Structures are given as structure tokens and as C-alpha cells.
Amino acid sequence: MKNLYLQSISLMKVVTHSEDLDSIQTMLHSNTLALVPTMGALHDGHLQLAQTAKELGYYVLVSIFVNPRQFNNPSDLDKYPRTIDADKKKLEAAGVDAVFIPQLEDVYSGEISDITLDLGELDTVLEGHFRPGHFDGVVQVLYRFFQKVKPQAVFFGEKDLQQCMVVKKLLNQYFANIQYFQVPTVRESSGLAMSSRNQRLTDFGKQQASEIYKVLLMLKQQCQLGVFQPDTMINLLKQFTIETEYLAWVSLPDMVPVNANNYKEHNQQALVFAGYLEGVRLIDNLVFEVVNS
Ligand code: PAF
């Protein structure tokens, strides 16, 4: 049993230069390459993306690259957890086929140049508003990864809901042949959405942070009745030392705020949250359908 495990973990291919991606593309005769882009500091949410891709029969390549261009706050970039050895072990154990860990020059100093992509409101509301330039950084790095890796499918976590909407726009405009998969948020048993940034919270902080999901669940019940009173919830979160940056009820895919008068015009909606706890920025959301009565 032990030998089998060792054999299976040694099969994961580690690619550190984008030229070496060719060998994977050549080896795969059928159209079965899936890319799971990450910035490392992997948790079960990331592993769930890889596992979902694996279950669908894809050859799974996970990329690990902390992309400086998407950090609007330099201290957030400095503090972003980097746990590359542990990450590789987790991916090996999860049966991932290959990991791509490029250097900064490899990603940004090739022949691929920046693209323009009209993100509409997505660039100015919520994350777009509070993290100027963030989505442009995400778009530029993903454009490069999609060009280099040439996947048939890509997998993204719903926890970064606005990013998911941005990725769909990128695929629509530039990569119509890549299939998009959105995987539901993986949560701790407390309800706290898994995130690499949770590593920076104390155990007590993690306990406090689990209130965010409870608040979203309570608000969802109200929204389905056409009522939205976020202030009470923002005050409640304050009691758990959580400072809300935004708490909004929005329609999908544009993520524009809805209200009691117009919410029934949109089938797919979401409650979205961003805030700070112990100096760590946390986001979460709840996606739901409105049943028209
Ligand atoms: O979600 C992330 O970890 C990053 O934004 C991504 C998609 C890997 C791009 O750098």
C-alpha cells in the first residue's frame, strides 16, 4: 500500500518553465487538459477544484503563481502566504497530474502583450471599486496562462464570484473553445468560507469570521421576500469585530445592486460581502435563484 502511494505521488509532473508545457500538450492526444489557476497557499477549496476536474476525466494541471499585478495593496502582496512545498505535497496526494510554477519573468516577459477587455460594471462595483486595477491584473495573468497552457477546460471557485464573472467575459471574448466550470465554495464546519487568507487569522478570529456566513444566510431569507436591511447585520458583525466594506444584494452576471422593486427581474442573484477582521480582508457570497410567485 505504502509503495503504491509513493509511486502515485511521484507521477506528478512539475513544470517550472512555460516552454516545458509543450510536452504535456503533445502527450495528451485527446482534448482533456484542465487548468486550475491558483496563487498557492492551497486549501480544500482548491483541492475540490482539482478533484472535480479529475472526476470529469480531465488531465489536471494546477498553476501556482502569486500574481503581483492583481494586488492593489503592496502589503497584502507581501503578506500573501507562500507555502510551495506543502502545496506540492497536497497536490500530489490529491492525484493532480501536473503543477506549473513559473517565475515572474516567464509570465510577463514573453511575446504575449496585454489585452483590452470591457468588463462593464464589473470593473467599477464592489471588488472593482475597492480594489482598483485588481481585475485588470487578473485578466492579464489569466490571458497569458490560457495562451500558454492551452487548456480545454478551466475551473474556478465560486467564492471569488466577481472574478468568476470576469473570467466568463474573458472566455467569451478570447477563448470561446475553453469550457468554464464554477465550483461551489468549500466551507469549514463553522460555515467559514475556505480562503488562503484565513491562515492569517487567529483561532479566535476564525471563530468570529464564521458569523459572516450566518449573516448571509439570514439575509438571503429576507431577500427572497423582497426585504433587504443590511445595516442591522453590519452592526451585528461589528460586535464580532468584523468591519464591513460592502454587503450588497446584486444581480448576476453584472453584479449590479438590486432592490425590493426590481429584484424579480433577475433570476440569478447573490449576496456579496467584503470586510476586515484582524487586519485580514475576507470575502464571501451566497448565490441564489429567485422563485417568481
Ligand atoms: O483566484 C486566484 O487565486 C487568482 O485570482 C488567480 C485566478 C489564480 C489569478 O491569479
mmCIF file of C-alpha atoms and ligand atoms in Angstrom:
data_model
loop_
_atom_site.group_PDB
_atom_site.id
_atom_site.type_symbol
_atom_site.label_atom_id
_atom_site.label_comp_id
_atom_site.label_asym_id
_atom_site.label_seq_id
_atom_site.Cartn_x
_atom_site.Cartn_y
_atom_site.Cartn_z
ATOM 1 C CA MET A 1 0.000 0.000 0.000
ATOM 2 C CA LYS A 2 2.770 2.354 1.019
ATOM 3 C CA ASN A 3 4.698 1.676 -2.193
ATOM 4 C CA LEU A 4 1.654 2.295 -4.296
ATOM 5 C CA TYR A 5 1.189 5.675 -2.633
ATOM 6 C CA LEU A 6 4.808 6.617 -3.262
ATOM 7 C CA GLN A 7 4.506 5.519 -6.843
ATOM 8 C CA SER A 8 1.394 7.577 -7.378
ATOM 9 C CA ILE A 9 2.841 10.720 -5.800
ATOM 10 C CA SER A 10 5.984 10.539 -7.885
ATOM 11 C CA LEU A 11 3.853 10.746 -11.039
ATOM 12 C CA MET A 12 3.000 14.420 -10.645
ATOM 13 C CA LYS A 13 4.880 16.428 -13.234
ATOM 14 C CA VAL A 14 6.454 19.662 -12.016
ATOM 15 C CA VAL A 15 6.816 22.278 -14.747
ATOM 16 C CA THR A 16 8.736 25.462 -13.964
ATOM 17 C CA HIS A 17 9.184 26.929 -17.476
ATOM 18 C CA SER A 18 6.399 27.605 -19.905
ATOM 19 C CA GLU A 19 8.364 26.013 -22.823
ATOM 20 C CA ASP A 20 8.042 22.700 -20.987
ATOM 21 C CA LEU A 21 4.246 22.887 -21.184
ATOM 22 C CA ASP A 22 4.586 21.695 -24.788
ATOM 23 C CA SER A 23 5.488 18.195 -23.626
ATOM 24 C CA ILE A 24 2.142 17.958 -21.817
ATOM 25 C CA GLN A 25 0.188 19.213 -24.818
ATOM 26 C CA THR A 26 1.997 16.750 -27.102
ATOM 27 C CA MET A 27 1.462 13.853 -24.730
ATOM 28 C CA LEU A 28 -2.305 14.497 -24.500
ATOM 29 C CA HIS A 29 -3.757 13.331 -27.767
ATOM 30 C CA SER A 30 -7.334 13.803 -26.684
ATOM 31 C CA ASN A 31 -8.874 17.092 -25.645
ATOM 32 C CA THR A 32 -8.641 16.614 -21.932
ATOM 33 C CA LEU A 33 -6.407 19.223 -20.355
ATOM 34 C CA ALA A 34 -7.927 21.176 -17.456
ATOM 35 C CA LEU A 35 -6.252 24.156 -15.830
ATOM 36 C CA VAL A 36 -6.872 25.132 -12.219
ATOM 37 C CA PRO A 37 -5.182 28.511 -11.740
ATOM 38 C CA THR A 38 -4.169 29.311 -8.134
ATOM 39 C CA MET A 39 -1.860 31.553 -6.160
ATOM 40 C CA GLY A 40 -0.856 28.689 -3.862
ATOM 41 C CA ALA A 41 -1.378 28.503 -0.089
ATOM 42 C CA LEU A 42 -3.693 25.703 -1.056
ATOM 43 C CA HIS A 43 -6.684 24.594 0.986
ATOM 44 C CA ASP A 44 -9.527 22.145 0.476
ATOM 45 C CA GLY A 45 -11.357 24.654 -1.730
ATOM 46 C CA HIS A 46 -8.534 24.484 -4.285
ATOM 47 C CA LEU A 47 -8.303 20.717 -3.971
ATOM 48 C CA GLN A 48 -12.032 20.497 -4.631
ATOM 49 C CA LEU A 49 -11.496 22.288 -7.964
ATOM 50 C CA ALA A 50 -8.809 19.779 -8.924
ATOM 51 C CA GLN A 51 -10.889 16.855 -7.759
ATOM 52 C CA THR A 52 -13.943 17.996 -9.716
ATOM 53 C CA ALA A 53 -11.803 18.276 -12.848
ATOM 54 C CA LYS A 54 -10.320 14.834 -12.193
ATOM 55 C CA GLU A 55 -13.759 13.284 -11.722
ATOM 56 C CA LEU A 56 -14.820 14.700 -15.079
ATOM 57 C CA GLY A 57 -11.931 12.831 -16.659
ATOM 58 C CA TYR A 58 -9.510 15.676 -17.297
ATOM 59 C CA TYR A 59 -5.725 15.617 -17.061
ATOM 60 C CA VAL A 60 -5.384 18.232 -14.324
ATOM 61 C CA LEU A 61 -2.724 20.911 -14.297
ATOM 62 C CA VAL A 62 -2.696 23.292 -11.321
ATOM 63 C CA SER A 63 -0.746 26.529 -11.672
ATOM 64 C CA ILE A 64 0.754 28.298 -8.682
ATOM 65 C CA PHE A 65 1.728 31.901 -9.260
ATOM 66 C CA VAL A 66 1.318 34.847 -6.892
ATOM 67 C CA ASN A 67 0.458 37.491 -9.447
ATOM 68 C CA PRO A 68 1.778 40.904 -8.321
ATOM 69 C CA ARG A 69 -0.320 42.739 -10.910
ATOM 70 C CA GLN A 70 -3.593 41.905 -9.203
ATOM 71 C CA PHE A 71 -2.592 43.256 -5.780
ATOM 72 C CA ASN A 72 -3.678 46.841 -5.380
ATOM 73 C CA ASN A 73 -2.226 46.842 -1.863
ATOM 74 C CA PRO A 74 1.550 46.122 -1.616
ATOM 75 C CA SER A 75 1.333 44.943 1.984
ATOM 76 C CA ASP A 76 -1.353 42.412 1.016
ATOM 77 C CA LEU A 77 1.080 41.072 -1.612
ATOM 78 C CA ASP A 78 3.931 40.880 0.949
ATOM 79 C CA LYS A 79 1.750 39.097 3.450
ATOM 80 C CA TYR A 80 0.181 36.687 0.983
ATOM 81 C CA PRO A 81 1.032 33.205 2.341
ATOM 82 C CA ARG A 82 3.588 31.219 0.323
ATOM 83 C CA THR A 83 3.692 27.514 1.160
ATOM 84 C CA ILE A 84 5.031 25.931 -2.008
ATOM 85 C CA ASP A 85 6.419 22.671 -0.537
ATOM 86 C CA ALA A 86 3.237 21.947 1.394
ATOM 87 C CA ASP A 87 1.224 22.863 -1.720
ATOM 88 C CA LYS A 88 3.094 20.348 -3.872
ATOM 89 C CA LYS A 89 2.519 17.601 -1.310
ATOM 90 C CA LYS A 90 -1.203 18.349 -1.179
ATOM 91 C CA LEU A 91 -1.482 18.278 -4.958
ATOM 92 C CA GLU A 92 0.458 15.023 -5.211
ATOM 93 C CA ALA A 93 -1.733 13.417 -2.586
ATOM 94 C CA ALA A 94 -4.846 14.659 -4.410
ATOM 95 C CA GLY A 95 -3.733 12.892 -7.584
ATOM 96 C CA VAL A 96 -3.124 16.070 -9.590
ATOM 97 C CA ASP A 97 -1.271 15.278 -12.822
ATOM 98 C CA ALA A 98 0.936 18.339 -13.159
ATOM 99 C CA VAL A 99 1.798 21.562 -11.417
ATOM 100 C CA PHE A 100 3.069 24.664 -13.209
ATOM 101 C CA ILE A 101 5.127 27.039 -11.058
ATOM 102 C CA PRO A 102 6.537 29.783 -13.311
ATOM 103 C CA GLN A 103 8.753 32.711 -12.358
ATOM 104 C CA LEU A 104 7.681 36.330 -12.834
ATOM 105 C CA GLU A 105 9.836 36.871 -15.993
ATOM 106 C CA ASP A 106 8.460 33.737 -17.599
ATOM 107 C CA VAL A 107 4.905 35.002 -17.202
ATOM 108 C CA TYR A 108 5.420 38.640 -18.130
ATOM 109 C CA SER A 109 8.434 38.978 -20.397
ATOM 110 C CA GLY A 110 7.376 36.789 -23.321
ATOM 111 C CA GLU A 111 5.822 37.805 -26.603
ATOM 112 C CA ILE A 112 2.295 37.958 -25.160
ATOM 113 C CA SER A 113 1.177 41.508 -24.552
ATOM 114 C CA ASP A 114 -1.671 42.966 -22.518
ATOM 115 C CA ILE A 115 -5.184 42.734 -23.875
ATOM 116 C CA THR A 116 -8.165 45.002 -23.515
ATOM 117 C CA LEU A 117 -11.388 43.586 -22.184
ATOM 118 C CA ASP A 118 -14.514 45.574 -21.497
ATOM 119 C CA LEU A 119 -15.656 44.456 -18.067
ATOM 120 C CA GLY A 120 -18.584 46.857 -17.948
ATOM 121 C CA GLU A 121 -19.861 47.445 -14.418
ATOM 122 C CA LEU A 122 -17.773 44.568 -13.061
ATOM 123 C CA ASP A 123 -14.751 46.858 -13.061
ATOM 124 C CA THR A 124 -16.402 49.598 -11.025
ATOM 125 C CA VAL A 125 -18.687 47.895 -8.492
ATOM 126 C CA LEU A 126 -17.774 46.009 -5.293
ATOM 127 C CA GLU A 127 -14.324 44.406 -5.737
ATOM 128 C CA GLY A 128 -13.834 46.546 -8.840
ATOM 129 C CA HIS A 129 -14.454 49.656 -6.754
ATOM 130 C CA PHE A 130 -12.497 48.716 -3.643
ATOM 131 C CA ARG A 131 -9.566 47.082 -5.442
ATOM 132 C CA PRO A 132 -8.771 49.372 -8.395
ATOM 133 C CA GLY A 133 -6.788 47.578 -11.085
ATOM 134 C CA HIS A 134 -7.345 44.182 -9.473
ATOM 135 C CA PHE A 135 -9.420 42.669 -12.258
ATOM 136 C CA ASP A 136 -7.147 44.031 -14.947
ATOM 137 C CA GLY A 137 -4.304 42.178 -13.194
ATOM 138 C CA VAL A 138 -6.398 39.003 -13.057
ATOM 139 C CA VAL A 139 -7.341 39.309 -16.743
ATOM 140 C CA GLN A 140 -3.752 39.890 -17.911
ATOM 141 C CA VAL A 141 -2.351 36.935 -15.994
ATOM 142 C CA LEU A 142 -5.153 34.560 -16.976
ATOM 143 C CA TYR A 143 -4.880 35.586 -20.621
ATOM 144 C CA ARG A 144 -1.202 34.598 -20.510
ATOM 145 C CA PHE A 145 -1.894 31.325 -18.683
ATOM 146 C CA PHE A 146 -4.688 30.337 -21.064
ATOM 147 C CA GLN A 147 -2.430 31.112 -24.063
ATOM 148 C CA LYS A 148 0.499 29.170 -22.663
ATOM 149 C CA VAL A 149 -1.292 26.175 -21.165
ATOM 150 C CA LYS A 150 -3.937 25.864 -23.926
ATOM 151 C CA PRO A 151 -6.443 24.060 -21.692
ATOM 152 C CA GLN A 152 -9.745 22.638 -22.878
ATOM 153 C CA ALA A 153 -11.359 23.473 -19.547
ATOM 154 C CA VAL A 154 -10.757 25.844 -16.640
ATOM 155 C CA PHE A 155 -12.026 25.560 -13.073
ATOM 156 C CA PHE A 156 -12.779 28.485 -10.744
ATOM 157 C CA GLY A 157 -14.142 28.709 -7.217
ATOM 158 C CA GLU A 158 -17.433 30.490 -6.606
ATOM 159 C CA LYS A 159 -16.007 32.154 -3.516
ATOM 160 C CA ASP A 160 -14.453 34.719 -5.862
ATOM 161 C CA LEU A 161 -17.792 35.325 -7.504
ATOM 162 C CA GLN A 162 -16.945 38.595 -9.242
ATOM 163 C CA GLN A 163 -13.746 37.024 -10.575
ATOM 164 C CA CYS A 164 -15.894 34.191 -11.963
ATOM 165 C CA MET A 165 -17.994 36.737 -13.884
ATOM 166 C CA VAL A 166 -14.808 38.397 -15.186
ATOM 167 C CA VAL A 167 -13.408 35.051 -16.331
ATOM 168 C CA LYS A 168 -16.619 34.325 -18.242
ATOM 169 C CA LYS A 169 -16.192 37.626 -20.105
ATOM 170 C CA LEU A 170 -12.570 36.802 -20.879
ATOM 171 C CA LEU A 171 -13.550 33.390 -22.249
ATOM 172 C CA ASN A 172 -16.421 34.822 -24.291
ATOM 173 C CA GLN A 173 -14.209 37.336 -25.974
ATOM 174 C CA TYR A 174 -10.916 35.469 -26.392
ATOM 175 C CA PHE A 175 -11.285 31.743 -25.717
ATOM 176 C CA ALA A 176 -14.684 30.559 -26.922
ATOM 177 C CA ASN A 177 -13.395 26.962 -27.066
ATOM 178 C CA ILE A 178 -12.414 26.699 -23.428
ATOM 179 C CA GLN A 179 -15.061 25.180 -21.201
ATOM 180 C CA TYR A 180 -15.744 27.016 -17.946
ATOM 181 C CA PHE A 181 -16.572 25.316 -14.660
ATOM 182 C CA GLN A 182 -17.623 27.128 -11.490
ATOM 183 C CA VAL A 183 -17.289 25.090 -8.317
ATOM 184 C CA PRO A 184 -19.291 25.896 -5.141
ATOM 185 C CA THR A 185 -17.462 27.380 -2.158
ATOM 186 C CA VAL A 186 -15.980 24.884 0.277
ATOM 187 C CA ARG A 187 -16.621 25.822 3.913
ATOM 188 C CA GLU A 188 -15.231 24.895 7.308
ATOM 189 C CA SER A 189 -17.769 23.102 9.514
ATOM 190 C CA SER A 190 -18.357 26.512 11.150
ATOM 191 C CA GLY A 191 -19.510 27.906 7.796
ATOM 192 C CA LEU A 192 -16.375 29.988 7.237
ATOM 193 C CA ALA A 193 -15.519 30.033 3.529
ATOM 194 C CA MET A 194 -12.097 28.494 2.924
ATOM 195 C CA SER A 195 -9.518 31.026 1.824
ATOM 196 C CA SER A 196 -5.736 31.245 1.747
ATOM 197 C CA ARG A 197 -6.051 34.443 3.778
ATOM 198 C CA ASN A 198 -7.666 32.524 6.666
ATOM 199 C CA GLN A 199 -4.140 31.327 7.509
ATOM 200 C CA ARG A 200 -3.507 34.829 8.810
ATOM 201 C CA LEU A 201 -6.404 34.679 11.298
ATOM 202 C CA THR A 202 -6.049 33.522 14.906
ATOM 203 C CA ASP A 203 -8.242 30.615 16.001
ATOM 204 C CA PHE A 204 -10.438 33.134 17.764
ATOM 205 C CA GLY A 205 -10.613 35.220 14.584
ATOM 206 C CA LYS A 206 -11.690 32.166 12.602
ATOM 207 C CA GLN A 207 -14.480 31.618 15.093
ATOM 208 C CA GLN A 208 -15.603 35.255 14.767
ATOM 209 C CA ALA A 209 -15.367 35.095 10.970
ATOM 210 C CA SER A 210 -17.884 32.270 10.817
ATOM 211 C CA GLU A 211 -20.563 34.894 11.606
ATOM 212 C CA ILE A 212 -20.259 36.180 8.043
ATOM 213 C CA TYR A 213 -21.895 33.085 6.581
ATOM 214 C CA LYS A 214 -24.635 33.136 9.231
ATOM 215 C CA VAL A 215 -25.419 36.727 8.316
ATOM 216 C CA LEU A 216 -25.560 35.865 4.609
ATOM 217 C CA LEU A 217 -27.974 33.013 5.306
ATOM 218 C CA MET A 218 -30.245 35.284 7.363
ATOM 219 C CA LEU A 219 -30.184 37.994 4.693
ATOM 220 C CA LYS A 220 -30.960 35.503 1.950
ATOM 221 C CA GLN A 221 -34.236 34.600 3.652
ATOM 222 C CA GLN A 222 -35.143 38.298 3.757
ATOM 223 C CA CYS A 223 -34.133 38.967 0.167
ATOM 224 C CA GLN A 224 -36.325 36.163 -1.085
ATOM 225 C CA LEU A 225 -39.221 38.066 0.479
ATOM 226 C CA GLY A 226 -38.069 41.308 -1.111
ATOM 227 C CA VAL A 227 -36.623 42.813 2.068
ATOM 228 C CA PHE A 228 -33.021 43.948 2.462
ATOM 229 C CA GLN A 229 -31.840 45.596 5.675
ATOM 230 C CA PRO A 230 -28.088 45.238 5.735
ATOM 231 C CA ASP A 231 -27.440 47.841 8.468
ATOM 232 C CA THR A 232 -28.669 45.590 11.274
ATOM 233 C CA MET A 233 -26.357 42.870 10.001
ATOM 234 C CA ILE A 234 -23.405 45.235 9.626
ATOM 235 C CA ASN A 235 -23.905 46.201 13.287
ATOM 236 C CA LEU A 236 -24.161 42.581 14.287
ATOM 237 C CA LEU A 237 -20.870 41.828 12.522
ATOM 238 C CA LYS A 238 -19.269 44.781 14.340
ATOM 239 C CA GLN A 239 -19.983 43.004 17.613
ATOM 240 C CA PHE A 240 -17.750 40.232 16.318
ATOM 241 C CA THR A 241 -15.074 42.842 15.417
ATOM 242 C CA ILE A 242 -15.777 42.448 11.718
ATOM 243 C CA GLU A 243 -15.643 45.747 9.789
ATOM 244 C CA THR A 244 -17.823 45.526 6.701
ATOM 245 C CA GLU A 245 -16.508 47.068 3.490
ATOM 246 C CA TYR A 246 -19.604 46.165 1.499
ATOM 247 C CA LEU A 247 -22.630 43.966 1.955
ATOM 248 C CA ALA A 248 -24.781 44.045 -1.136
ATOM 249 C CA TRP A 249 -27.659 42.320 -2.872
ATOM 250 C CA VAL A 250 -26.834 42.060 -6.567
ATOM 251 C CA SER A 251 -27.994 40.507 -9.806
ATOM 252 C CA LEU A 252 -25.836 38.149 -11.844
ATOM 253 C CA PRO A 253 -23.861 38.236 -14.058
ATOM 254 C CA ASP A 254 -23.338 42.015 -13.835
ATOM 255 C CA MET A 255 -23.290 42.253 -10.045
ATOM 256 C CA VAL A 256 -25.284 45.435 -10.048
ATOM 257 C CA PRO A 257 -27.289 46.137 -6.850
ATOM 258 C CA VAL A 258 -30.956 45.155 -6.876
ATOM 259 C CA ASN A 259 -33.743 46.253 -4.560
ATOM 260 C CA ALA A 260 -37.258 45.316 -3.480
ATOM 261 C CA ASN A 261 -38.717 46.931 -6.616
ATOM 262 C CA ASN A 262 -36.639 45.268 -9.306
ATOM 263 C CA TYR A 263 -35.240 42.053 -7.850
ATOM 264 C CA LYS A 264 -37.803 39.848 -9.572
ATOM 265 C CA GLU A 265 -36.467 40.963 -12.952
ATOM 266 C CA HIS A 266 -33.325 38.909 -12.352
ATOM 267 C CA ASN A 267 -33.314 35.156 -11.934
ATOM 268 C CA GLN A 268 -29.846 34.747 -10.562
ATOM 269 C CA GLN A 269 -28.875 36.879 -7.623
ATOM 270 C CA ALA A 270 -26.256 36.959 -4.926
ATOM 271 C CA LEU A 271 -25.448 38.439 -1.568
ATOM 272 C CA VAL A 272 -21.859 39.565 -1.510
ATOM 273 C CA PHE A 273 -19.698 40.570 1.413
ATOM 274 C CA ALA A 274 -16.220 42.021 1.937
ATOM 275 C CA GLY A 275 -14.771 43.130 5.234
ATOM 276 C CA TYR A 276 -11.820 43.145 7.588
ATOM 277 C CA LEU A 277 -11.081 41.061 10.652
ATOM 278 C CA GLU A 278 -7.732 41.096 12.487
ATOM 279 C CA GLY A 279 -6.397 43.167 9.568
ATOM 280 C CA VAL A 280 -7.268 40.424 7.067
ATOM 281 C CA ARG A 281 -9.593 41.130 4.156
ATOM 282 C CA LEU A 282 -12.271 38.465 3.818
ATOM 283 C CA ILE A 283 -14.889 37.985 1.127
ATOM 284 C CA ASP A 284 -17.849 35.667 0.886
ATOM 285 C CA ASN A 285 -21.123 35.351 -1.019
ATOM 286 C CA LEU A 286 -24.269 33.362 -1.429
ATOM 287 C CA VAL A 287 -25.738 32.753 -4.877
ATOM 288 C CA PHE A 288 -29.454 32.027 -5.174
ATOM 289 C CA GLU A 289 -32.314 31.929 -7.610
ATOM 290 C CA VAL A 290 -35.467 33.930 -7.130
ATOM 291 C CA VAL A 291 -38.591 31.896 -7.381
ATOM 292 C CA ASN A 292 -41.139 34.146 -9.037
ATOM 293 C CA SER A 293 -44.555 33.838 -7.441
HETATM 294 O O1 PAF B 1 -8.193 33.346 -7.610
HETATM 295 C C1 PAF B 1 -6.951 33.405 -7.639
HETATM 296 O O2 PAF B 1 -6.236 32.740 -6.881
HETATM 297 C C2 PAF B 1 -6.284 34.326 -8.651
HETATM 298 O O3 PAF B 1 -7.021 35.481 -8.811
HETATM 299 C C3 PAF B 1 -5.998 33.658 -9.993
HETATM 300 C C4 PAF B 1 -7.295 33.246 -10.674
HETATM 301 C C5 PAF B 1 -5.126 32.435 -9.792
HETATM 302 C C6 PAF B 1 -5.269 34.612 -10.939
HETATM 303 O O4 PAF B 1 -4.049 34.994 -10.413
#
